[in-house]
PDB file of C-alpha atoms in Angstrom:
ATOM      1  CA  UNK A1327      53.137 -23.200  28.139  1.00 61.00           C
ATOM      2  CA  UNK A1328      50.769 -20.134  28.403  1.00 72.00           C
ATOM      3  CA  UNK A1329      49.038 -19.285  25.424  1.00 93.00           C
ATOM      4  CA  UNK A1330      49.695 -15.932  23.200  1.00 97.00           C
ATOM      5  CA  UNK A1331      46.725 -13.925  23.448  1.00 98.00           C
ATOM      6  CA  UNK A1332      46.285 -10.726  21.201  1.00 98.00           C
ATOM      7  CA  UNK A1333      44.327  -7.241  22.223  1.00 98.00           C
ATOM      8  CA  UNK A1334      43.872  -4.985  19.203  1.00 97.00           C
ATOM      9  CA  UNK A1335      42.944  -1.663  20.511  1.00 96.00           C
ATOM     10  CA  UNK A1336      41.867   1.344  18.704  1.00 93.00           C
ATOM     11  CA  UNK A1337      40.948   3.772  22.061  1.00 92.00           C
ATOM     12  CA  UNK A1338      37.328   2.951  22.287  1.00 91.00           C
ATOM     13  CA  UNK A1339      35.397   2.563  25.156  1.00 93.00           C
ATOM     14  CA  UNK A1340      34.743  -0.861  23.485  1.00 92.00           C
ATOM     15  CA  UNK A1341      38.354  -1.459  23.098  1.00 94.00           C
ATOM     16  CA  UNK A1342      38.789  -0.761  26.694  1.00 96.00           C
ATOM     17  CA  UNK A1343      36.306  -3.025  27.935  1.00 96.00           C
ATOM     18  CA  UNK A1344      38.173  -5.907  25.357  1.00 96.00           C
ATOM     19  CA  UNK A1345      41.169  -5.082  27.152  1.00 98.00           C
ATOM     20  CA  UNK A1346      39.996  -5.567  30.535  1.00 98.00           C
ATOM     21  CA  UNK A1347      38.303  -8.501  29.919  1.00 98.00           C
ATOM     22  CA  UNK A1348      41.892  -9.667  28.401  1.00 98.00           C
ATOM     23  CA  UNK A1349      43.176  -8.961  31.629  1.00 98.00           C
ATOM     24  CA  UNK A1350      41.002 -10.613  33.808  1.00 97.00           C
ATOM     25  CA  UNK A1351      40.344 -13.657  31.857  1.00 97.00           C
ATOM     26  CA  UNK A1352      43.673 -14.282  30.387  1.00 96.00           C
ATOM     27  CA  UNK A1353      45.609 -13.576  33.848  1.00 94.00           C
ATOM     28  CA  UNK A1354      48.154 -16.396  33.035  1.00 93.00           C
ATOM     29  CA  UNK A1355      48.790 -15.936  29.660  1.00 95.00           C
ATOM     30  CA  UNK A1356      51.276 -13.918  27.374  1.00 96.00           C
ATOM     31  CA  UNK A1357      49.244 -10.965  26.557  1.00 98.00           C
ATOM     32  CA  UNK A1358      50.364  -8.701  23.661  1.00 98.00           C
ATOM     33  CA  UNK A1359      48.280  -5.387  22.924  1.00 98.00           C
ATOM     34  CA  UNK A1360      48.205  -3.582  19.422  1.00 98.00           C
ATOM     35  CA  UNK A1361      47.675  -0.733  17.710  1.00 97.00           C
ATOM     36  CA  UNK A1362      46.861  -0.611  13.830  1.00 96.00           C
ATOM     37  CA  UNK A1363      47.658   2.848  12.074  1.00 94.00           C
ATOM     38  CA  UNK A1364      45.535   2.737   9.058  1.00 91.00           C
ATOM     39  CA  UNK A1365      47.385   4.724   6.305  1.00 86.00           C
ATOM     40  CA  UNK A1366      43.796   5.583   4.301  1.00 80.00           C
ATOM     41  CA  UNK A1367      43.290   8.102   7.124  1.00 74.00           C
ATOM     42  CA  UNK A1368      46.155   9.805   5.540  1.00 67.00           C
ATOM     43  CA  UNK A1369      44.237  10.350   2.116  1.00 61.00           C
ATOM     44  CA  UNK A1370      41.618  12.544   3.156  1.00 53.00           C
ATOM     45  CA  UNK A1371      42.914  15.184   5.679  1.00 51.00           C
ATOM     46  CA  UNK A1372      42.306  18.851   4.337  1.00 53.00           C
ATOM     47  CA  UNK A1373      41.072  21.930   5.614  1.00 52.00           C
ATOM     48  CA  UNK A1374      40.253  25.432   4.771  1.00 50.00           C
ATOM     49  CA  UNK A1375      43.819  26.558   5.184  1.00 53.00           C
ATOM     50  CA  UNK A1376      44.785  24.164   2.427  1.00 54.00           C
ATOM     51  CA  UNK A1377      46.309  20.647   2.871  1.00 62.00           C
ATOM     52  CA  UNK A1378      47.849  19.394   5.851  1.00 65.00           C
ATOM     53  CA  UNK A1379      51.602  17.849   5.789  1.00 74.00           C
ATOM     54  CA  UNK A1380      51.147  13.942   5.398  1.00 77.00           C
ATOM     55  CA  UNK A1381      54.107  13.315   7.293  1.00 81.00           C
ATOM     56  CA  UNK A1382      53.195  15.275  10.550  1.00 84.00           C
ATOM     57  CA  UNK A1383      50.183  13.859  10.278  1.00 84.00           C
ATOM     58  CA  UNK A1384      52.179  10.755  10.323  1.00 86.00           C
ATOM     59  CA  UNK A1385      54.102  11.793  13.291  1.00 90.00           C
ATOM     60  CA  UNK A1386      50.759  12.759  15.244  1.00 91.00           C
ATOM     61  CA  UNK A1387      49.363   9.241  14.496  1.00 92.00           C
ATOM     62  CA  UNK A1388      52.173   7.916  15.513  1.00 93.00           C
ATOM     63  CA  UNK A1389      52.818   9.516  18.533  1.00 95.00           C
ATOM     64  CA  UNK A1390      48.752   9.252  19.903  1.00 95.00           C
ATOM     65  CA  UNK A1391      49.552   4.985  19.417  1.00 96.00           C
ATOM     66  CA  UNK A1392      52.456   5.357  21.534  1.00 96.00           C
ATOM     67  CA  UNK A1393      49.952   6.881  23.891  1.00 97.00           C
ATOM     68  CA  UNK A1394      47.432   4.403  23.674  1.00 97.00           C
ATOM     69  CA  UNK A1395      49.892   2.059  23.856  1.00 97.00           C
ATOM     70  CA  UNK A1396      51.484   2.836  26.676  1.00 97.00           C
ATOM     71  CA  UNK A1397      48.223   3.633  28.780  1.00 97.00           C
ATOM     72  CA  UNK A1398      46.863  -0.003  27.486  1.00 98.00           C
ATOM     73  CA  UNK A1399      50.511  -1.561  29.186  1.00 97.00           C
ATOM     74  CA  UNK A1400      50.044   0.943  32.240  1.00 97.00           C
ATOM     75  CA  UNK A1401      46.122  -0.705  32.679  1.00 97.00           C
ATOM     76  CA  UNK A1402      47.810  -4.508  32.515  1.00 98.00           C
ATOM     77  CA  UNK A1403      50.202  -3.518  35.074  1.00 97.00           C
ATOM     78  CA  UNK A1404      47.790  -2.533  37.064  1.00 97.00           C
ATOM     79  CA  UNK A1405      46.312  -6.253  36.774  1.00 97.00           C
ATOM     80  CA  UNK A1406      49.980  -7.257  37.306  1.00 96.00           C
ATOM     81  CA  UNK A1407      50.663  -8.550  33.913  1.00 96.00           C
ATOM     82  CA  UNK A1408      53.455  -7.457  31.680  1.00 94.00           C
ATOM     83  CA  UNK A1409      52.123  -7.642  28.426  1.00 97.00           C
ATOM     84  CA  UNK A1410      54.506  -6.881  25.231  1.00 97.00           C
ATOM     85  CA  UNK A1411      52.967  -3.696  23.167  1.00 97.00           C
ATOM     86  CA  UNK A1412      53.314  -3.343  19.052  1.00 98.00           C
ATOM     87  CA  UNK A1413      52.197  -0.523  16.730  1.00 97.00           C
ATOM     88  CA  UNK A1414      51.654  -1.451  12.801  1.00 97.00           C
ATOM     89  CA  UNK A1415      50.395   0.365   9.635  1.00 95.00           C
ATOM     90  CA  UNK A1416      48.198  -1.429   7.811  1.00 95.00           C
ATOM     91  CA  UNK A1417      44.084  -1.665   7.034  1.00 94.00           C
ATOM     92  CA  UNK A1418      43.013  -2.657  10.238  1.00 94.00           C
ATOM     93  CA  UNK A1419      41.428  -6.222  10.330  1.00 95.00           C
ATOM     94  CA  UNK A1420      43.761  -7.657   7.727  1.00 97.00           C
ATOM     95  CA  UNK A1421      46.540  -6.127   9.713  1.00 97.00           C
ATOM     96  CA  UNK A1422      45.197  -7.991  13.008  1.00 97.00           C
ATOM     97  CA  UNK A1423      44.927 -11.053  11.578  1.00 98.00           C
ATOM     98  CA  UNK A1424      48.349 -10.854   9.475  1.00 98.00           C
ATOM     99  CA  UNK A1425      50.022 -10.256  12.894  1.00 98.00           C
ATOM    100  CA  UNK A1426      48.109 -13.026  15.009  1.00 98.00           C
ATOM    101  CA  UNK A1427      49.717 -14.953  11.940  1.00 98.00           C
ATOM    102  CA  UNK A1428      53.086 -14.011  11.970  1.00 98.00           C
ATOM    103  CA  UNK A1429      53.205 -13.998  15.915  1.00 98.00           C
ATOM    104  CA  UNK A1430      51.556 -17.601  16.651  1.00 97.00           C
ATOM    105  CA  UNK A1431      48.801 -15.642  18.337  1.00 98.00           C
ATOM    106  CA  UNK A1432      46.755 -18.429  19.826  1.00 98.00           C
ATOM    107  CA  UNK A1433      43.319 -16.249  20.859  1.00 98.00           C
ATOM    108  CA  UNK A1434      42.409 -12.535  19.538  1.00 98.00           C
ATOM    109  CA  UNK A1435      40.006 -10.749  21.878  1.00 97.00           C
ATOM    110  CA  UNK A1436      39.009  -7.459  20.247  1.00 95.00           C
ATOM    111  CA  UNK A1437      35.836  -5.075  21.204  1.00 93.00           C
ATOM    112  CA  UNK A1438      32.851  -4.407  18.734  1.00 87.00           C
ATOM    113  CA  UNK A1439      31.118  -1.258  18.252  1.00 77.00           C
ATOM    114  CA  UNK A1440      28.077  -2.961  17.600  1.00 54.00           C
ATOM    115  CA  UNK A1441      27.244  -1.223  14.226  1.00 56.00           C
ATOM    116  CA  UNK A1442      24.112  -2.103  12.948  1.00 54.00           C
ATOM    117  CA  UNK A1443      22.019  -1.540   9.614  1.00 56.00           C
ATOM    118  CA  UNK A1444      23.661   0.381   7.114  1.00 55.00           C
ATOM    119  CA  UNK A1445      26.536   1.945   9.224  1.00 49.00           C
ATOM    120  CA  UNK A1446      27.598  -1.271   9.392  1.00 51.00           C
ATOM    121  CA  UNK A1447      27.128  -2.078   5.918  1.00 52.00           C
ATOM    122  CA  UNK A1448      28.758   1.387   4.787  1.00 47.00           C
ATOM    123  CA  UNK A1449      31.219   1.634   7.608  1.00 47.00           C
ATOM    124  CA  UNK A1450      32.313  -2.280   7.481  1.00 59.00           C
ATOM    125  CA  UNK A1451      32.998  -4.009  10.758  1.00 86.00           C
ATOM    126  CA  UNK A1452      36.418  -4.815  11.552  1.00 90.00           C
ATOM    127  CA  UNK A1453      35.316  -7.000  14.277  1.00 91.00           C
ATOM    128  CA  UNK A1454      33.379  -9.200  11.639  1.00 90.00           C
ATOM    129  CA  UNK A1455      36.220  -9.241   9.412  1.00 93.00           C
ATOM    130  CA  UNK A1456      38.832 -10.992  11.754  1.00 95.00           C
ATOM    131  CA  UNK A1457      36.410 -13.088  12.838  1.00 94.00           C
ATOM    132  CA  UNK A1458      35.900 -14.088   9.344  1.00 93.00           C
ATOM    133  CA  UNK A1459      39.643 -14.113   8.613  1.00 96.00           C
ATOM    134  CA  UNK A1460      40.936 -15.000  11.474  1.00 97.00           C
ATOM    135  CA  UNK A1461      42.923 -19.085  11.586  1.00 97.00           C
ATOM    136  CA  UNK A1462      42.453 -18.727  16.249  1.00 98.00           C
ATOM    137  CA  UNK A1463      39.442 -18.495  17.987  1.00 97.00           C
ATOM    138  CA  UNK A1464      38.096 -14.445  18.102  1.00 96.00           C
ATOM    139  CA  UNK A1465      36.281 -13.584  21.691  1.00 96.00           C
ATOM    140  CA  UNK A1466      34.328 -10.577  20.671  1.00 94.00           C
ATOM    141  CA  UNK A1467      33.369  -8.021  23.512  1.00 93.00           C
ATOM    142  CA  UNK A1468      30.912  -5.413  23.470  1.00 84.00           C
TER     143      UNK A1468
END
């Protein structure tokens, strides 16, 4: 039985190379790519012309994962692998590992922006944290 193997993507160059990596070394397995909305981006949008709407701002997020998404399952088929696609809201390494969880995700392979120093402290790594969380093996790629 192949083994479920889970790309978080976030449309990075990093993310990218995860990906293809995914692809190449994961050829036989069921491959599932993922997108994680984080709704805290929602909190701070403003401008000069006064507030934007929180729900088109929704609909824009929304609608750039579905592009990601569907550029990420364009690149597999390209490697000819079908791999499923999914788009959740959530903060980004808890929702990761929830959804390896929930999905009997067997490997996560993720990419790393390799944050050092105090943008990493400040910034947080979300690459650390599912490593740290995760209950599967994490293959981190720079």
């Amino acid at each position: 039985m192949a083994k479920r193997v889970l790309v978080p993507i976030d449309g990075s160059e990093q993310a990218r190379t995860a990906l293809e990596y995914a692809l190449e070394e994961f050829a036989e397995e069921t491959v599932t790519i993922l997108h994680v909305i984080d709704p805290r981006e929602f909190n701070t949008y403003g401008g000069i012309d006064g507030w934007v709407d929180i729900d088109d701002l929704r609909e824009q997020r929304r609608a750039q994962a579905e592009k990601l998404i569907e550029d990420a399952r364009e690149r597999a088929a390209e490697h000819g692998i079908t791999a499923s696609t999914d788009v959740v809201t959530g903060k980004v390494a808890r929702a990761i590992v929830e959804y390896a969880v929930e999905h009997d995700v067997e490997h996560i392979v993720l990419g790393s922006h390799g944050r050092s120093g105090i943008s990493r402290i400040l910034l947080g790594s979300v690459a650390e944290n599912v490593v740290r969380r995760s209950p599967v093996p994490v293959t981190v790629v720079r």
